[in-house]
């Protein structure tokens, strides 16, 4: 058999995707801090387990509840928050398109949540110096998923249940079950930032 | 006068909303595919692989490409020989958006008041731009705009003496600040000239030009090339994780301007550069 150029290309493609997979670290949420400490900025991970979605409006409510000393609809202890507001689930699906939103908009609320027990976040884009500091102080991790890959990422979500603020629609808090959700460690527990010192204040 | 029923407008806008949110145009698909093939940075390449897979899944399984299905921007070229009958054209377009977002399982991302912020729950109103043309047709371009990238857009009122260098610096500044937040690889729409609001309009319109088409004005197409090369030297890369594809294309639209000014608008578009055009 003659090996044509296309075969070689295909072979290297499969090889690289296999290597890509084998290089990913499989981790399961809720995370313990020992595991989070072992991750380094730039690591590729596949996240399984339970995380909670929350974006702008839900953060504002949680933050107001914290300030006013009101009871929260979810315990923040050991949770991972995914900054995401899905599109509606089509017929026979658990969720619609479900990629990350820009994390920086949550920066002003984040340190308070980390101090109350949140251990990890999944989003996209830069974080402020204050968030980085708080991540380091609390031994937390900030993961980045690929922005605009909502259809692909939705395939790794096997269950979604609205557990708080249903009136917020796409911005409500959902309990999500993930199966090999692909992400990168952007800021590790030492405060090292894959994006360097770039920040968006 | 040729008559066009508003119901036809509504039906088309509805279909265009669903199409735009599930399928990119051929030029965008080809561009993202070729970026994946030629990226050498390993993290950047993996992001591009995910983006190509994402497009495939979106189209095959009818899951929106991105969960931010955008605010509906509609460019309408209304022929002056057309009479729209059966109701209001504005309302017909908004009704199409309402139906498209509901029936297509697209996300309602519009709030009624920018400060009170209550969701309108049907993704209306659309942002509609009208232009009157000498024809008996209506051409509509629907471009749902996500705000990860929209938020990073900028407008600069430069001095005429700033010239080409000023324009380049302005665009680079906007792209550097956008960085990973705006979902690179980006498509950059640039407006140069006109007035403050005309310039912003041009930059948005520029995003709807195919990415395999250069400006017809020779010094502007040179500037498009130069800007793309400069942007891709930034090394931000796909997903902000590095590589040579910070942007896929720079599209510039220009308009005459005032003797005292050089407005430059930079509308940042993400890799989900969605737009569908139909002529009725």
Short mmCIF file of C-alpha atoms in Angstrom, two decimals:
data_model
loop_
_atom_site.label_atom_id
_atom_site.label_comp_id
_atom_site.label_asym_id
_atom_site.label_seq_id
_atom_site.Cartn_x
_atom_site.Cartn_y
_atom_site.Cartn_z
CA UNK A 1 0.00 0.00 0.00
CA UNK A 2 1.25 3.41 -0.85
CA UNK A 3 1.10 5.87 1.97
CA UNK A 4 -0.18 9.11 0.47
CA UNK A 5 0.29 12.55 2.00
CA UNK A 6 -3.33 12.68 3.16
CA UNK A 7 -2.88 9.45 5.14
CA UNK A 8 0.17 10.88 6.84
CA UNK A 9 -1.80 14.01 7.68
CA UNK A 10 -4.66 11.95 9.08
CA UNK A 11 -2.29 9.80 11.06
CA UNK A 12 -0.54 12.79 12.63
CA UNK A 13 -3.95 14.30 13.38
CA UNK A 14 -5.09 11.19 15.25
CA UNK A 15 -1.73 10.92 16.96
CA UNK A 16 -1.90 14.52 18.12
CA UNK A 17 -5.48 14.19 19.34
CA UNK A 18 -4.51 11.02 21.20
CA UNK A 19 -1.52 12.71 22.77
CA UNK A 20 -3.77 15.71 23.49
CA UNK A 21 -6.18 13.49 25.40
CA UNK A 22 -3.50 11.65 27.28
CA UNK A 23 -2.02 14.96 28.36
CA UNK A 24 -5.30 16.02 29.94
CA UNK A 25 -5.66 15.53 33.67
CA UNK A 26 -9.01 14.05 34.65
CA UNK A 27 -10.43 15.71 37.74
CA UNK A 28 -13.75 15.48 39.54
CA UNK A 29 -15.71 18.25 41.28
CA UNK A 30 -16.27 19.01 44.11
CA UNK A 31 -12.50 19.46 44.31
CA UNK A 32 -10.36 19.15 47.39
CA UNK A 33 -7.66 21.72 47.91
CA UNK A 34 -4.84 19.16 47.81
CA UNK A 35 -5.79 18.28 44.25
CA UNK A 36 -6.14 21.93 43.27
CA UNK A 37 -2.67 22.63 44.70
CA UNK A 38 -1.18 20.05 42.33
CA UNK A 39 -2.47 21.82 39.20
CA UNK A 40 -0.31 24.29 37.29
CA UNK A 41 -1.23 27.19 35.00
CA UNK A 42 -1.27 25.79 31.45
CA UNK A 43 -2.40 22.28 32.47
CA UNK A 44 -5.20 20.82 30.39
CA UNK A 45 -7.96 19.20 32.38
CA UNK A 46 -11.15 17.23 31.79
CA UNK A 47 -13.65 18.13 34.49
CA UNK A 48 -16.33 15.70 35.64
CA UNK A 49 -18.73 15.97 38.55
CA UNK A 50 -20.96 18.70 39.93
CA UNK A 51 -20.57 22.43 39.31
CA UNK A 52 -23.01 25.35 39.55
CA UNK A 53 -23.72 27.96 36.89
CA UNK A 54 -23.98 31.61 37.89
CA UNK A 55 -23.35 34.83 36.00
CA UNK A 56 -23.94 38.57 36.45
CA UNK A 57 -27.45 38.72 37.94
CA UNK A 58 -27.03 35.66 40.22
CA UNK A 59 -23.71 37.02 41.51
CA UNK A 60 -25.34 40.33 42.33
CA UNK A 61 -28.05 38.55 44.35
CA UNK A 62 -25.59 36.28 46.17
CA UNK A 63 -23.44 39.26 46.99
CA UNK A 64 -26.40 41.29 48.29
CA UNK A 65 -27.48 38.33 50.41
CA UNK A 66 -23.97 38.10 51.90
CA UNK A 67 -23.94 41.83 52.70
CA UNK A 68 -27.38 41.68 54.30
CA UNK A 69 -26.58 38.50 56.23
CA UNK A 70 -29.38 36.60 54.50
CA UNK A 71 -29.36 32.85 53.92
CA UNK A 72 -27.91 31.79 50.55
CA UNK A 73 -29.84 29.46 48.24
CA UNK A 74 -26.74 27.24 47.95
CA UNK A 75 -23.83 26.51 50.24
CA UNK A 76 -20.63 27.99 48.82
CA UNK A 77 -18.45 25.45 50.63
CA UNK A 78 -16.16 23.61 48.19
CA UNK A 79 -18.25 24.57 45.15
CA UNK A 80 -17.10 25.31 41.63
CA UNK A 81 -18.94 28.05 39.79
CA UNK A 82 -19.20 28.01 36.01
CA UNK A 83 -19.78 31.50 34.57
CA UNK A 84 -22.40 30.50 32.03
CA UNK A 85 -25.94 31.32 30.95
CA UNK A 86 -27.16 28.62 28.56
CA UNK A 87 -29.46 28.93 25.59
CA UNK A 88 -32.78 27.07 26.17
CA UNK A 89 -32.68 23.28 25.91
CA UNK A 90 -34.14 22.01 22.65
CA UNK A 91 -36.51 19.01 22.60
CA UNK A 92 -34.94 15.95 24.24
CA UNK A 93 -31.90 17.83 25.55
CA UNK A 94 -30.81 18.65 29.08
CA UNK A 95 -29.36 22.04 28.14
CA UNK A 96 -28.80 24.26 25.11
CA UNK A 97 -25.53 25.83 24.02
CA UNK A 98 -23.42 26.23 27.15
CA UNK A 99 -20.05 27.96 26.77
CA UNK A 100 -18.33 30.29 29.24
CA UNK A 101 -19.05 34.00 29.58
CA UNK A 102 -16.43 36.69 30.33
CA UNK A 103 -15.24 36.15 33.92
CA UNK A 104 -13.99 39.69 34.51
CA UNK A 105 -17.55 40.96 35.00
CA UNK A 106 -17.76 38.81 38.14
CA UNK A 107 -14.45 40.10 39.58
CA UNK A 108 -15.97 42.53 42.06
CA UNK A 109 -17.99 39.72 43.68
CA UNK A 110 -15.38 36.93 43.50
CA UNK A 111 -13.14 37.50 46.57
CA UNK A 112 -16.18 37.41 48.91
CA UNK A 113 -17.29 34.10 47.39
CA UNK A 114 -13.80 32.61 47.65
CA UNK A 115 -13.63 33.65 51.30
CA UNK A 116 -16.92 31.82 51.87
CA UNK A 117 -15.65 28.51 50.53
CA UNK A 118 -15.85 28.53 46.71
CA UNK A 119 -12.77 26.63 45.49
CA UNK A 120 -12.83 26.94 41.72
CA UNK A 121 -14.27 28.93 38.83
CA UNK A 122 -14.69 28.15 35.15
CA UNK A 123 -14.99 31.02 32.68
CA UNK A 124 -13.11 32.86 29.96
CA UNK A 125 -10.74 35.82 29.90
CA UNK A 126 -8.70 37.86 32.34
CA UNK A 127 -9.12 38.30 36.11
CA UNK A 128 -8.25 41.35 38.22
CA UNK A 129 -5.20 41.52 40.53
CA UNK A 130 -7.60 41.39 43.53
CA UNK A 131 -9.11 38.14 42.28
CA UNK A 132 -5.65 36.66 41.69
CA UNK A 133 -4.63 37.61 45.20
CA UNK A 134 -7.75 36.00 46.63
CA UNK A 135 -7.23 32.85 44.55
CA UNK A 136 -3.73 32.53 45.99
CA UNK A 137 -4.85 33.28 49.55
CA UNK A 138 -7.60 30.66 49.37
CA UNK A 139 -5.72 28.02 47.36
CA UNK A 140 -8.40 28.12 44.66
CA UNK A 141 -8.11 27.62 40.87
CA UNK A 142 -9.50 29.53 37.89
CA UNK A 143 -10.14 27.36 34.83
CA UNK A 144 -10.73 28.67 31.32
CA UNK A 145 -12.97 26.97 28.78
CA UNK A 146 -13.05 27.87 25.09
CA UNK A 147 -15.34 30.85 24.55
CA UNK A 148 -17.77 30.38 21.71
CA UNK A 149 -17.64 26.57 21.81
CA UNK A 150 -21.06 26.29 23.45
CA UNK A 151 -22.40 23.47 21.27
CA UNK A 152 -19.35 21.27 21.88
CA UNK A 153 -19.30 22.01 25.64
CA UNK A 154 -23.03 21.29 25.98
CA UNK A 155 -22.31 17.69 24.94
CA UNK A 156 -20.29 17.21 28.15
CA UNK A 157 -23.20 18.25 30.39
CA UNK A 158 -25.36 15.27 31.32
CA UNK A 159 -27.75 16.93 33.76
CA UNK A 160 -28.92 20.46 34.49
CA UNK A 161 -31.33 21.44 37.23
CA UNK A 162 -32.37 24.96 38.13
CA UNK A 163 -31.86 25.27 41.89
CA UNK A 164 -32.14 29.00 42.58
CA UNK A 165 -33.44 32.29 41.17
CA UNK A 166 -35.61 30.72 38.41
CA UNK A 167 -36.98 34.18 37.60
CA UNK A 168 -33.56 35.06 36.16
CA UNK A 169 -34.06 32.66 33.23
CA UNK A 170 -30.70 31.95 31.59
CA UNK A 171 -29.05 33.77 34.50
CA UNK A 172 -30.52 31.46 37.17
CA UNK A 173 -28.30 29.09 39.18
CA UNK A 174 -28.18 25.59 37.70
CA UNK A 175 -26.66 22.46 39.21
CA UNK A 176 -24.73 20.85 36.36
CA UNK A 177 -23.23 17.40 36.00
CA UNK A 178 -20.15 17.39 33.80
CA UNK A 179 -18.48 14.51 31.99
CA UNK A 180 -14.98 15.27 30.69
CA UNK A 181 -15.59 18.98 30.21
CA UNK A 182 -12.39 20.30 28.53
CA UNK A 183 -10.67 23.27 30.18
CA UNK A 184 -7.27 24.82 30.88
CA UNK A 185 -5.81 25.97 34.20
CA UNK A 186 -5.53 29.73 33.75
CA UNK A 187 -4.71 30.83 37.33
CA UNK A 188 -3.36 28.14 39.65
CA UNK A 189 -3.44 27.98 43.45
CA UNK A 190 -0.06 29.73 43.61
CA UNK A 191 -1.55 32.71 41.79
CA UNK A 192 0.41 32.02 38.58
CA UNK A 193 -1.55 33.36 35.61
CA UNK A 194 -1.27 31.73 32.18
CA UNK A 195 -2.15 35.11 30.66
CA UNK A 196 0.81 36.71 32.47
CA UNK A 197 0.31 40.05 34.07
CA UNK A 198 -2.33 41.12 31.55
CA UNK A 199 -5.49 42.18 33.33
CA UNK A 200 -8.67 43.84 32.37
CA UNK A 201 -9.71 46.18 35.15
CA UNK B 1 -44.68 50.18 -6.86
CA UNK B 2 -43.89 46.62 -5.92
CA UNK B 3 -45.76 45.46 -2.85
CA UNK B 4 -44.19 43.28 -0.14
CA UNK B 5 -46.28 41.85 2.68
CA UNK B 6 -44.94 42.31 6.20
CA UNK B 7 -45.68 38.63 6.88
CA UNK B 8 -42.99 37.72 4.32
CA UNK B 9 -40.50 39.93 6.14
CA UNK B 10 -41.35 38.29 9.48
CA UNK B 11 -41.02 34.76 8.09
CA UNK B 12 -37.62 35.53 6.56
CA UNK B 13 -36.22 37.25 9.65
CA UNK B 14 -37.36 34.30 11.76
CA UNK B 15 -35.53 31.82 9.52
CA UNK B 16 -32.46 34.06 9.35
CA UNK B 17 -32.20 34.19 13.17
CA UNK B 18 -32.18 30.41 13.36
CA UNK B 19 -29.79 29.99 10.42
CA UNK B 20 -27.28 32.59 11.63
CA UNK B 21 -27.06 31.07 15.10
CA UNK B 22 -26.38 27.54 13.86
CA UNK B 23 -24.33 27.96 10.67
CA UNK B 24 -21.46 30.27 9.79
CA UNK B 25 -21.01 31.45 6.21
CA UNK B 26 -18.72 29.38 3.96
CA UNK B 27 -15.92 31.99 4.06
CA UNK B 28 -15.85 31.90 7.89
CA UNK B 29 -15.88 28.09 7.99
CA UNK B 30 -13.00 27.91 5.50
CA UNK B 31 -11.05 30.54 7.38
CA UNK B 32 -11.38 28.76 10.75
CA UNK B 33 -10.47 25.45 9.13
CA UNK B 34 -7.36 26.83 7.49
CA UNK B 35 -6.32 28.46 10.80
CA UNK B 36 -6.57 25.08 12.52
CA UNK B 37 -4.42 23.48 9.82
CA UNK B 38 -1.68 26.08 9.99
CA UNK B 39 -1.47 26.99 13.69
CA UNK B 40 1.77 25.69 15.20
CA UNK B 41 1.22 26.76 18.82
CA UNK B 42 -0.07 23.67 20.61
CA UNK B 43 -2.62 25.31 22.95
CA UNK B 44 -3.85 27.66 20.21
CA UNK B 45 -4.24 24.74 17.87
CA UNK B 46 -6.28 22.80 20.38
CA UNK B 47 -8.62 25.73 20.79
CA UNK B 48 -9.02 25.91 16.99
CA UNK B 49 -9.73 22.17 16.89
CA UNK B 50 -12.48 22.64 19.47
CA UNK B 51 -13.92 25.53 17.47
CA UNK B 52 -14.05 23.46 14.28
CA UNK B 53 -15.68 20.56 16.11
CA UNK B 54 -18.09 23.01 17.71
CA UNK B 55 -19.25 24.27 14.30
CA UNK B 56 -19.81 20.73 13.13
CA UNK B 57 -21.87 19.79 16.19
CA UNK B 58 -23.86 23.04 16.03
CA UNK B 59 -24.97 22.43 12.45
CA UNK B 60 -25.56 18.68 12.70
CA UNK B 61 -27.41 18.70 16.01
CA UNK B 62 -28.96 22.15 15.80
CA UNK B 63 -27.40 23.47 19.00
CA UNK B 64 -26.53 27.19 18.76
CA UNK B 65 -22.83 27.75 17.97
CA UNK B 66 -22.58 29.96 21.05
CA UNK B 67 -24.94 30.31 24.01
CA UNK B 68 -24.78 34.08 23.54
CA UNK B 69 -27.13 34.17 20.58
CA UNK B 70 -26.72 37.91 20.58
CA UNK B 71 -28.70 41.06 20.16
CA UNK B 72 -30.23 41.02 16.68
CA UNK B 73 -28.73 43.72 14.45
CA UNK B 74 -30.53 44.13 11.13
CA UNK B 75 -29.28 46.14 8.16
CA UNK B 76 -32.17 46.90 5.82
CA UNK B 77 -31.69 48.22 2.30
CA UNK B 78 -35.15 49.39 1.42
CA UNK B 79 -35.80 49.99 -2.28
CA UNK B 80 -37.71 53.22 -2.85
CA UNK B 81 -39.90 51.41 -5.39
CA UNK B 82 -41.20 49.06 -2.67
CA UNK B 83 -44.39 49.56 -0.73
CA UNK B 84 -44.53 47.54 2.47
CA UNK B 85 -48.13 46.42 3.08
CA UNK B 86 -50.07 44.77 5.90
CA UNK B 87 -48.46 46.55 8.83
CA UNK B 88 -45.31 48.17 10.14
CA UNK B 89 -41.94 47.09 8.78
CA UNK B 90 -40.28 47.71 12.13
CA UNK B 91 -42.81 45.55 13.93
CA UNK B 92 -42.52 42.84 11.24
CA UNK B 93 -38.78 42.62 11.82
CA UNK B 94 -39.19 42.51 15.60
CA UNK B 95 -41.88 39.84 15.25
CA UNK B 96 -39.46 37.78 13.14
CA UNK B 97 -36.83 38.07 15.88
CA UNK B 98 -39.42 37.14 18.53
CA UNK B 99 -40.49 34.03 16.60
CA UNK B 100 -36.97 33.03 15.56
CA UNK B 101 -35.57 33.21 19.08
CA UNK B 102 -38.53 31.30 20.52
CA UNK B 103 -38.78 28.59 17.87
CA UNK B 104 -35.02 28.23 17.47
CA UNK B 105 -34.39 27.79 21.22
CA UNK B 106 -32.14 30.84 21.17
CA UNK B 107 -31.27 32.75 24.32
CA UNK B 108 -33.15 35.91 25.25
CA UNK B 109 -30.33 38.30 26.02
CA UNK B 110 -32.01 41.73 25.86
CA UNK B 111 -33.01 43.86 28.87
CA UNK B 112 -35.69 46.55 28.57
CA UNK B 113 -33.78 49.37 30.20
CA UNK B 114 -30.00 49.56 30.38
CA UNK B 115 -30.10 50.53 34.07
CA UNK B 116 -33.23 48.78 35.40
CA UNK B 117 -32.28 45.61 33.47
CA UNK B 118 -35.43 43.51 33.18
CA UNK B 119 -35.23 40.83 30.45
CA UNK B 120 -37.75 41.44 27.64
CA UNK B 121 -38.00 37.63 27.32
CA UNK B 122 -38.27 37.62 23.53
CA UNK B 123 -34.92 39.14 22.54
CA UNK B 124 -36.60 42.24 21.11
CA UNK B 125 -36.17 44.96 20.22
CA UNK B 126 -33.70 44.42 17.39
CA UNK B 127 -31.26 47.18 16.42
CA UNK B 128 -32.42 48.13 12.91
CA UNK B 129 -30.48 50.28 10.43
CA UNK B 130 -32.30 51.49 7.33
CA UNK B 131 -30.80 52.64 4.08
CA UNK B 132 -32.92 53.74 1.10
CA UNK B 133 -31.79 52.37 -2.27
CA UNK B 134 -32.96 52.84 -5.88
CA UNK B 135 -34.58 49.46 -6.43
CA UNK B 136 -37.81 47.53 -6.00
CA UNK B 137 -36.33 45.07 -3.50
CA UNK B 138 -35.66 44.78 0.20
CA UNK B 139 -32.28 43.34 1.18
CA UNK B 140 -31.88 42.40 4.84
CA UNK B 141 -28.71 41.35 6.65
CA UNK B 142 -29.20 39.88 10.09
CA UNK B 143 -26.12 39.85 12.33
CA UNK B 144 -26.73 38.60 15.89
CA UNK B 145 -24.03 40.27 18.03
CA UNK B 146 -22.65 38.68 21.17
CA UNK B 147 -21.45 41.00 23.91
CA UNK B 148 -18.22 39.26 24.94
CA UNK B 149 -16.72 40.93 21.90
CA UNK B 150 -19.08 43.92 21.67
CA UNK B 151 -18.00 45.04 25.16
CA UNK B 152 -14.39 45.33 23.98
CA UNK B 153 -15.17 47.63 21.02
CA UNK B 154 -13.82 51.19 20.97
CA UNK B 155 -14.26 54.53 19.24
CA UNK B 156 -11.41 57.02 18.86
CA UNK B 157 -11.74 60.64 17.68
CA UNK B 158 -8.24 61.09 16.22
CA UNK B 159 -6.66 64.24 14.82
CA UNK B 160 -6.16 64.43 11.05
CA UNK B 161 -2.39 64.61 11.67
CA UNK B 162 -2.50 61.17 13.34
CA UNK B 163 -2.93 59.64 9.87
CA UNK B 164 -2.26 55.98 9.10
CA UNK B 165 -0.10 55.48 12.18
CA UNK B 166 -2.85 56.84 14.42
CA UNK B 167 -5.36 54.42 12.90
CA UNK B 168 -3.00 51.47 13.38
CA UNK B 169 -2.28 52.42 17.00
CA UNK B 170 -6.01 52.79 17.72
CA UNK B 171 -6.87 49.36 16.32
CA UNK B 172 -3.93 47.67 18.08
CA UNK B 173 -4.92 49.32 21.37
CA UNK B 174 -8.48 48.03 21.07
CA UNK B 175 -7.39 44.49 20.14
CA UNK B 176 -4.75 44.31 22.88
CA UNK B 177 -7.31 45.35 25.49
CA UNK B 178 -9.87 42.89 24.09
CA UNK B 179 -7.37 40.04 24.29
CA UNK B 180 -8.74 36.77 25.58
CA UNK B 181 -12.03 38.31 26.75
CA UNK B 182 -13.43 38.79 23.25
CA UNK B 183 -13.11 35.14 22.12
CA UNK B 184 -10.24 35.26 19.63
CA UNK B 185 -9.57 34.50 16.81
CA UNK B 186 -11.33 37.77 16.09
CA UNK B 187 -12.78 39.44 13.05
CA UNK B 188 -12.16 43.18 13.33
CA UNK B 189 -14.61 45.66 11.82
CA UNK B 190 -13.09 49.11 11.43
CA UNK B 191 -14.89 52.31 10.47
CA UNK B 192 -12.80 55.29 9.43
CA UNK B 193 -14.31 58.73 8.76
CA UNK B 194 -17.82 60.15 8.82
CA UNK B 195 -19.07 61.50 12.15
CA UNK B 196 -19.05 59.88 15.60
CA UNK B 197 -22.15 57.72 14.99
CA UNK B 198 -21.53 57.09 11.27
CA UNK B 199 -18.09 55.75 12.08
CA UNK B 200 -19.48 53.27 14.63
CA UNK B 201 -22.10 52.18 12.10
CA UNK B 202 -19.41 51.59 9.45
CA UNK B 203 -17.39 49.40 11.82
CA UNK B 204 -20.43 47.20 12.48
CA UNK B 205 -21.25 47.01 8.78
CA UNK B 206 -17.63 46.02 8.05
CA UNK B 207 -18.12 42.82 10.06
CA UNK B 208 -20.74 41.64 7.57
CA UNK B 209 -18.34 41.68 4.60
CA UNK B 210 -17.02 38.18 3.75
CA UNK B 211 -13.60 37.48 5.25
CA UNK B 212 -12.23 36.43 1.86
CA UNK B 213 -12.95 39.86 0.38
CA UNK B 214 -10.63 42.86 0.64
CA UNK B 215 -11.64 46.52 0.44
CA UNK B 216 -12.05 47.72 -3.16
CA UNK B 217 -9.96 50.82 -2.33
CA UNK B 218 -6.30 49.95 -2.82
CA UNK B 219 -4.70 51.91 0.05
CA UNK B 220 -7.44 50.65 2.37
CA UNK B 221 -6.94 47.01 1.39
CA UNK B 222 -3.21 47.52 2.05
CA UNK B 223 -4.10 48.91 5.47
CA UNK B 224 -6.31 45.85 6.11
CA UNK B 225 -3.35 43.58 5.37
CA UNK B 226 -0.92 45.59 7.43
CA UNK B 227 -3.28 45.71 10.41
CA UNK B 228 -3.90 41.96 10.31
CA UNK B 229 -0.17 41.30 10.29
CA UNK B 230 0.40 43.71 13.22
CA UNK B 231 -2.47 42.23 15.24
CA UNK B 232 -1.21 38.70 14.75
CA UNK B 233 2.22 39.73 16.04
CA UNK B 234 0.57 40.32 19.44
CA UNK B 235 0.63 36.56 20.07
CA UNK B 236 -2.72 36.53 21.93
CA UNK B 237 -3.84 33.63 19.76
CA UNK B 238 -6.99 31.49 19.68
CA UNK B 239 -8.73 31.53 23.06
CA UNK B 240 -6.00 33.89 24.26
CA UNK B 241 -3.77 30.86 24.76
CA UNK B 242 -1.14 31.86 22.22
CA UNK B 243 -0.32 31.49 18.56
CA UNK B 244 -0.54 33.42 15.34
CA UNK B 245 -4.32 33.67 15.00
CA UNK B 246 -5.37 36.55 17.21
CA UNK B 247 -7.46 37.77 14.28
CA UNK B 248 -8.66 36.11 11.10
CA UNK B 249 -9.42 39.27 9.15
CA UNK B 250 -9.62 43.06 9.35
CA UNK B 251 -12.41 44.66 7.33
CA UNK B 252 -12.36 48.44 6.92
CA UNK B 253 -15.18 50.67 5.67
CA UNK B 254 -14.58 54.37 5.08
CA UNK B 255 -16.65 57.53 4.54
CA UNK B 256 -15.75 61.16 3.85
CA UNK B 257 -15.19 63.15 7.02
CA UNK B 258 -14.79 66.70 8.35
CA UNK B 259 -11.62 68.77 7.77
CA UNK B 260 -11.01 68.75 11.53
CA UNK B 261 -11.46 65.05 12.28
CA UNK B 262 -10.40 61.45 11.83
CA UNK B 263 -12.91 59.20 13.63
CA UNK B 264 -11.89 55.54 13.98
CA UNK B 265 -14.27 52.89 15.32
CA UNK B 266 -13.15 49.36 16.12
CA UNK B 267 -15.97 46.85 16.39
CA UNK B 268 -14.52 43.64 17.78
CA UNK B 269 -16.13 40.51 16.36
CA UNK B 270 -15.50 37.07 17.82
CA UNK B 271 -14.86 33.92 15.78
CA UNK B 272 -18.64 33.33 15.73
CA UNK B 273 -18.97 36.10 13.15
CA UNK B 274 -22.61 35.46 12.22
CA UNK B 275 -24.54 37.12 9.46
CA UNK B 276 -27.16 36.07 6.93
CA UNK B 277 -28.37 38.15 3.99
CA UNK B 278 -31.59 37.72 2.00
CA UNK B 279 -33.21 39.78 -0.72
CA UNK B 280 -36.97 39.94 -1.08
#
